[in-house]
Short mmCIF file of C-alpha atoms and ligand atoms in Angstrom, two decimals:
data_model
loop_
_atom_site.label_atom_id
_atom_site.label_comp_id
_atom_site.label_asym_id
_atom_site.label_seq_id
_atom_site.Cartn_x
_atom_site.Cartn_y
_atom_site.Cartn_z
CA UNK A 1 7.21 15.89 -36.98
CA UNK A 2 7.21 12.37 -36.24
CA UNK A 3 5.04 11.10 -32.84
CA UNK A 4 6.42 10.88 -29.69
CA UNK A 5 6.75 7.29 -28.55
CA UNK A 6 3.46 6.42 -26.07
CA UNK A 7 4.18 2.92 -23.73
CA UNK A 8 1.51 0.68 -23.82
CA UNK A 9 -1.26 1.44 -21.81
CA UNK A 10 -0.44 0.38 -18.34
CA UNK A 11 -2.99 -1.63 -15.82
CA UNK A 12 -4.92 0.43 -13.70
CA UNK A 13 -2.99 -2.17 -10.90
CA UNK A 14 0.47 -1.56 -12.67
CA UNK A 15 2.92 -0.30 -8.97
CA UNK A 16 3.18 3.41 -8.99
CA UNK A 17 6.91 4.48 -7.62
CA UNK A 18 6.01 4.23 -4.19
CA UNK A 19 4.80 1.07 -4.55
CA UNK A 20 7.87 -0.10 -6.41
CA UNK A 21 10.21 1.17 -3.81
CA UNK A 22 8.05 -0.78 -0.83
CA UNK A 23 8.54 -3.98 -2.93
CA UNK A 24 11.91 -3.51 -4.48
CA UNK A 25 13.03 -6.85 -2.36
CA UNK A 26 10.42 -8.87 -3.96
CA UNK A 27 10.15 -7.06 -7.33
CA UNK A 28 14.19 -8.53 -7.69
CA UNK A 29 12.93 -11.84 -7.77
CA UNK A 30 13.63 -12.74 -11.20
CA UNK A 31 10.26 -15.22 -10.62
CA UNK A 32 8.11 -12.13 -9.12
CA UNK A 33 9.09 -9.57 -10.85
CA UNK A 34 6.69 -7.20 -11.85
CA UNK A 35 4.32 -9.55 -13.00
CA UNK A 36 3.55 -11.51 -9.40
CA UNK A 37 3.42 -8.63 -7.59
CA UNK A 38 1.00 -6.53 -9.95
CA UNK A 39 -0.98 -9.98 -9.45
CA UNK A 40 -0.49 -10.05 -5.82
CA UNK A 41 -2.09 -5.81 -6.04
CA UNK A 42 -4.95 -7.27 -7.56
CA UNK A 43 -5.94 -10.10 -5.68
CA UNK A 44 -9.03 -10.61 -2.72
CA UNK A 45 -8.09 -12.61 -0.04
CA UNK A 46 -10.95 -14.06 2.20
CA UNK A 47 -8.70 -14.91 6.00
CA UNK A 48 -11.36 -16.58 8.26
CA UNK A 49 -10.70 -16.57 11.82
CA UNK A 50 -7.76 -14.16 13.30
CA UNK A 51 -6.49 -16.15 16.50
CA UNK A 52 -2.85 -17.34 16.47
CA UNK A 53 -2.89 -18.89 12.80
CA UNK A 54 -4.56 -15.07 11.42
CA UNK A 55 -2.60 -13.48 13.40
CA UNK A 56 0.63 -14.69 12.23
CA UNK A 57 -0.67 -14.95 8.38
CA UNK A 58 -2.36 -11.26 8.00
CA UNK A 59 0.72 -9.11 8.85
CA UNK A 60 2.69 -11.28 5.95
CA UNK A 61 -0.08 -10.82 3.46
CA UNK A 62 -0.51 -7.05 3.79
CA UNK A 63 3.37 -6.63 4.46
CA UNK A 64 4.11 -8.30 0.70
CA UNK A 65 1.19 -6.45 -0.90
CA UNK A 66 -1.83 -8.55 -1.72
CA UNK A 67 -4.35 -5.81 -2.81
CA UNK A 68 -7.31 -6.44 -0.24
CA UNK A 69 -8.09 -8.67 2.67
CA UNK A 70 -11.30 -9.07 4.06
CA UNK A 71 -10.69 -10.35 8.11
CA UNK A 72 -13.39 -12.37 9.89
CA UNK A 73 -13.73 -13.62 13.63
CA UNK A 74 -16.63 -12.86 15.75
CA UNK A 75 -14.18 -12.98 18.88
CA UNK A 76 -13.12 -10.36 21.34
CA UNK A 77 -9.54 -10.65 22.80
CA UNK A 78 -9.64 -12.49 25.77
CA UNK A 79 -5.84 -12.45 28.27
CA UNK A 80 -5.59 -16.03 27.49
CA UNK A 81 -5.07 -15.38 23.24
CA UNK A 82 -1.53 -12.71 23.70
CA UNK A 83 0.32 -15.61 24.53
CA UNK A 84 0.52 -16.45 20.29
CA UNK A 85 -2.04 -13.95 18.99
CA UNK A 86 0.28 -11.08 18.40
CA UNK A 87 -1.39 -8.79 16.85
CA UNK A 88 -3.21 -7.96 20.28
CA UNK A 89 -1.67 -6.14 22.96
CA UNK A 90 -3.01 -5.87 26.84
CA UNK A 91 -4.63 -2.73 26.38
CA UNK A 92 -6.78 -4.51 23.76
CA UNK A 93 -8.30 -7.08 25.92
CA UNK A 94 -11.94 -6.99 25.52
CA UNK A 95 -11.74 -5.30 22.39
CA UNK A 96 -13.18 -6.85 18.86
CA UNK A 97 -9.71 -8.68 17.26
CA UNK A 98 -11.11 -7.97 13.91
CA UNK A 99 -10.77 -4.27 14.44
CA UNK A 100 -8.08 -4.37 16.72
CA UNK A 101 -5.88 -6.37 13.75
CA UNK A 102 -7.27 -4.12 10.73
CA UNK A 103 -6.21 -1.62 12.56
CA UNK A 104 -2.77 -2.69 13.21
CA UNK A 105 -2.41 -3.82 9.90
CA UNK A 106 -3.47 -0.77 8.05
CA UNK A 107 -0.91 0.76 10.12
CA UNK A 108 1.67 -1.50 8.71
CA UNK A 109 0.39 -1.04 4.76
CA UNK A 110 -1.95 1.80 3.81
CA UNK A 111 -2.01 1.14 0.78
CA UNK A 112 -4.16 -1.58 0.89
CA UNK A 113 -8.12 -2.77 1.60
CA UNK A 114 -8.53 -4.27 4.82
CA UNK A 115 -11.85 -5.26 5.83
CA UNK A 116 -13.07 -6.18 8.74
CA UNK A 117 -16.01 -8.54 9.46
CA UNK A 118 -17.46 -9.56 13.22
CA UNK A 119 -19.22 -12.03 12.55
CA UNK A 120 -19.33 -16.06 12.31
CA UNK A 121 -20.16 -16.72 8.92
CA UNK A 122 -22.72 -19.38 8.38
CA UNK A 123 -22.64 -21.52 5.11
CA UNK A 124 -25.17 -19.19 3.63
CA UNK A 125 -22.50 -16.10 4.22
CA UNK A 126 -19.44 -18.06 2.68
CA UNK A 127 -21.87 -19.54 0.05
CA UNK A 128 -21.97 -15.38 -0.66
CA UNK A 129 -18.80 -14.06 0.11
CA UNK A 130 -16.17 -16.65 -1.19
CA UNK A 131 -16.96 -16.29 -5.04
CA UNK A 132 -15.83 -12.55 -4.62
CA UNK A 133 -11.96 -13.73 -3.23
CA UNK A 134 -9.25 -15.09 -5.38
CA UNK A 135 -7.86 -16.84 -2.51
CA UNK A 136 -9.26 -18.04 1.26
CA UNK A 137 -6.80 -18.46 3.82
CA UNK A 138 -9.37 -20.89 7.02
CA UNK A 139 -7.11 -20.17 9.85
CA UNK A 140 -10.34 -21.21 12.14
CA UNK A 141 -10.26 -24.09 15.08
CA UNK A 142 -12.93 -26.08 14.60
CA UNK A 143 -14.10 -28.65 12.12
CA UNK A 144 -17.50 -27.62 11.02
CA UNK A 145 -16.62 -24.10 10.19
CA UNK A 146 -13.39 -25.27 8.15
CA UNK A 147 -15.78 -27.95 6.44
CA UNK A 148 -18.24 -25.01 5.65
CA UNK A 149 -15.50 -23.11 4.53
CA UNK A 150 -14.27 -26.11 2.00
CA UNK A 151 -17.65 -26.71 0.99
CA UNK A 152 -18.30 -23.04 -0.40
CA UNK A 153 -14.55 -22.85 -2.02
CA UNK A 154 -15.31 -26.21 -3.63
CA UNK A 155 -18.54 -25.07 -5.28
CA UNK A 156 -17.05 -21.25 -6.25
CA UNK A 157 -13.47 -23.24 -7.35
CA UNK A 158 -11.50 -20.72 -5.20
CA UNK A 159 -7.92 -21.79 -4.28
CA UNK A 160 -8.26 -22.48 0.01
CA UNK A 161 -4.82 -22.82 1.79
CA UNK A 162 -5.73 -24.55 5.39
CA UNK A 163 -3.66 -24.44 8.74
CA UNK A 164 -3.96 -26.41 11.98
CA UNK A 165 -1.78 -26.30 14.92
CA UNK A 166 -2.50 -28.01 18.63
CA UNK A 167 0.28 -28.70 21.31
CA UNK A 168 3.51 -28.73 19.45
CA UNK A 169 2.01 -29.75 15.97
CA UNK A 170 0.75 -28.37 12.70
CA UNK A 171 -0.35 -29.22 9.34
CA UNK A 172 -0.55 -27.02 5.88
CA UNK A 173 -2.33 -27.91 3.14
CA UNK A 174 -3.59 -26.28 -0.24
CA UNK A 175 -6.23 -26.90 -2.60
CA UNK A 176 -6.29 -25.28 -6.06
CA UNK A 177 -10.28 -26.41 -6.12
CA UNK A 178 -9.81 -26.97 -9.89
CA UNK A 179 -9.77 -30.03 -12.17
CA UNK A 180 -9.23 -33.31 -10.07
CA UNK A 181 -7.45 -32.76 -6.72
CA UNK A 182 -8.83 -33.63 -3.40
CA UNK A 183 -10.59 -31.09 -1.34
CA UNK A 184 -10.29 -30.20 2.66
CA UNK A 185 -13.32 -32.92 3.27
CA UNK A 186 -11.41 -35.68 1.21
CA UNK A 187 -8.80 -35.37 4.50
CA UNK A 188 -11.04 -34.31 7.21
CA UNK A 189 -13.21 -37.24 6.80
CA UNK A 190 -9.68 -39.45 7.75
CA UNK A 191 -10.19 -37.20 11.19
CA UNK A 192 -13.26 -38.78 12.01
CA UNK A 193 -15.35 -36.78 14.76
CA UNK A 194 -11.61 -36.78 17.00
CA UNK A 195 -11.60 -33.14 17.51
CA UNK A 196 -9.50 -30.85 19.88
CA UNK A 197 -9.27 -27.11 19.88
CA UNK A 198 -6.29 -24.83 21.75
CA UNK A 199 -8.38 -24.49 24.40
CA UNK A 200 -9.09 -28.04 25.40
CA UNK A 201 -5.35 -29.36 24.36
CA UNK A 202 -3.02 -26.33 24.61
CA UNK A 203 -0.54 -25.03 22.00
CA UNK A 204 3.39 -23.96 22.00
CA UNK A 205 3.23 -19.92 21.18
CA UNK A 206 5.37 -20.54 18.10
CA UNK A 207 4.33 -23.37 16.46
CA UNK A 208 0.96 -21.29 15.16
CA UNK A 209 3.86 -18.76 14.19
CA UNK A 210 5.47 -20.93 12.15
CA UNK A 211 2.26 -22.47 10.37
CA UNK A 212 0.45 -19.27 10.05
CA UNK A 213 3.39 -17.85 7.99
CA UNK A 214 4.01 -21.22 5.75
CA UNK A 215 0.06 -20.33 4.45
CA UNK A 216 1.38 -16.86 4.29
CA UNK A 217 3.74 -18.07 1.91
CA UNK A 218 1.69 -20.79 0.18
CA UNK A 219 -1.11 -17.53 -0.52
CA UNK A 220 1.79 -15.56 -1.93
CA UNK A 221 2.74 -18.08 -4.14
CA UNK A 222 -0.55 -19.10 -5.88
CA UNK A 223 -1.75 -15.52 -6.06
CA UNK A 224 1.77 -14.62 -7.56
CA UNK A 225 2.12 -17.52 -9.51
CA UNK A 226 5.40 -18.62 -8.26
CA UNK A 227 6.82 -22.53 -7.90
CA UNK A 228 4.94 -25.48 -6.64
CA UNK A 229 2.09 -24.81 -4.31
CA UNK A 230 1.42 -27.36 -1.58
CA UNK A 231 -1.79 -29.05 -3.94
CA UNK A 232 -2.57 -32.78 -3.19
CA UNK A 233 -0.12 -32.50 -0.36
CA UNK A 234 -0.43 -32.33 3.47
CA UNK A 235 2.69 -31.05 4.99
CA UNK A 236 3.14 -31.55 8.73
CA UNK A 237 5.33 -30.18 11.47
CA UNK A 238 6.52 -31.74 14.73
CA UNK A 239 7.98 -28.78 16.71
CA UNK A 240 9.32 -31.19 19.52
CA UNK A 241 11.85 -32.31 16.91
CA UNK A 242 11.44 -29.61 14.21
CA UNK A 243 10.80 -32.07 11.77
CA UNK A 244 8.56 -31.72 8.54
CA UNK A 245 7.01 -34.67 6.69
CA UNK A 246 5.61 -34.44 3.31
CA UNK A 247 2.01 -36.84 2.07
CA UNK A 248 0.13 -37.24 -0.43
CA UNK A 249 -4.04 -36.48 -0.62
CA UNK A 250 -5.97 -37.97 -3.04
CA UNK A 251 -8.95 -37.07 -4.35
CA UNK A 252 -11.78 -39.44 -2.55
CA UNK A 253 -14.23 -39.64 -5.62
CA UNK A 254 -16.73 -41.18 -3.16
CA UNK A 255 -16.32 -37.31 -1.12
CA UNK A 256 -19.85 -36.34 -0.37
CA UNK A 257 -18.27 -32.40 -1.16
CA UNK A 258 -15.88 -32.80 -4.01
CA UNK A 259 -16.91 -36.50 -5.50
ZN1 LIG B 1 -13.37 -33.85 -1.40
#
């Protein structure tokens, strides 16, 4: 009696049927296939601060099936944040937007890890946490924290894909953290101490829409492995004329982070 062929053993990540029907639209990418999203099942992605940037990110992460995402903000939802934060309705106001988005989100994909952390991390904490991620996605508003955030993916070489948006303007950028590209400091140190948040400056509902879901994309890509991610390159948006303009970053070897 000869044996009965046996497949090779399968990853304990390989998609089950369910899984394969959710993702059919992305598993016919001939550059996804199986492959990127079996990677995408398996990856940890860190998503620091969940005001309009988060909020417009997290539903495209779970949505295509990144394995587990851990959420942090130490924020409650205030009236002023459902004009772009849409993950938050009225009834939430007052309410934690951690757990208010995990559970919205874990509404939209059960199958997935969503953690949810209230807290603002100090270096210490991201000095801890980040080594565990594959990928951190700083959708934060302020320069120290995204600086503390760099600093920690520099020194654990974790990929960190960065948005900004203020008034009708945003930037994407993406550091792979490996061999000789710049880091987040290399640029923010061009900023100098000029420093404006949403709530000093104001910001069009959409435009955090539209950069939230370009580091979406620029996640999906690195964790899947699929064309060019946006390293040692700082892509910016002018919504007033919907324009997008491309530069280079180099590495500043004199970087008191990365140098
Ligand atoms: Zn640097």
């Amino acid at each position: 009696m000869t044996k009965p062929f046996s497949p090779p053993p399968r990853n304990t990540l390989a998609l089950n049927q369910q899984q394969a029907m959710r993702y059919s639209r992305q598993l016919m990418l001939p550059a996804m296939d199986f492959r990127g999203q079996e990677a995408l099942l398996a990856s940890k992605v860190l998503l620091v601060g969940m005001g309009g940037l988060g909020c417009a990110a997290a539903p495209y992460l779970v949505a295509s099936g990144i394995g587990s995402i851990t959420l942090v903000d130490d924020d409650n939802i205030d009236r002023s944040n459902l004009q772009r934060q849409i993950l938050y309705r009225e009834a939430d106001i007052g309410e934690s937007k951690v757990q208010q988005a995990a559970a919205s989100l874990q509404a939209l994909n059960s199958d997935i890890a969503i953690n949810a952390l209230q807290q603002r991390l100090t270096a210490d904490d991201l000095a801890q946490l980040v080594p565990q991620f594959s990928l951190v996605l700083d959708c934060t508003d302020n320069l120290a924290t995204r600086n503390a955030i760099n600093a920690a993916c520099v020194h654990a070489k974790v990929p960190l894909v960065s948005g900004a948006a203020i008034r009708f303007e945003g930037q994407v950028a993406s550091f792979s953290m490996q061999g000789d590209g710049a880091c987040y400091h290399c640029l923010s140190q061009l900023f100098g101490e000029q420093q404006l948040t949403c709530m000093e400056a104001g910001i069009l509902s959409p435009v955090v829409g539209v950069i939230g879901s370009m580091q979406a994309l620029e996640a999906v890509k690195i964790l899947a492995g699929v064309g060019t991610p946006l390293y040692g390159k700082l892509q910016l948006f002018d919504a007033l004329t919907g324009k997008w303009q491309q530069f280079s970053l180099n590495k500043d070897p004199l970087c008191s982070v990365c140098g």
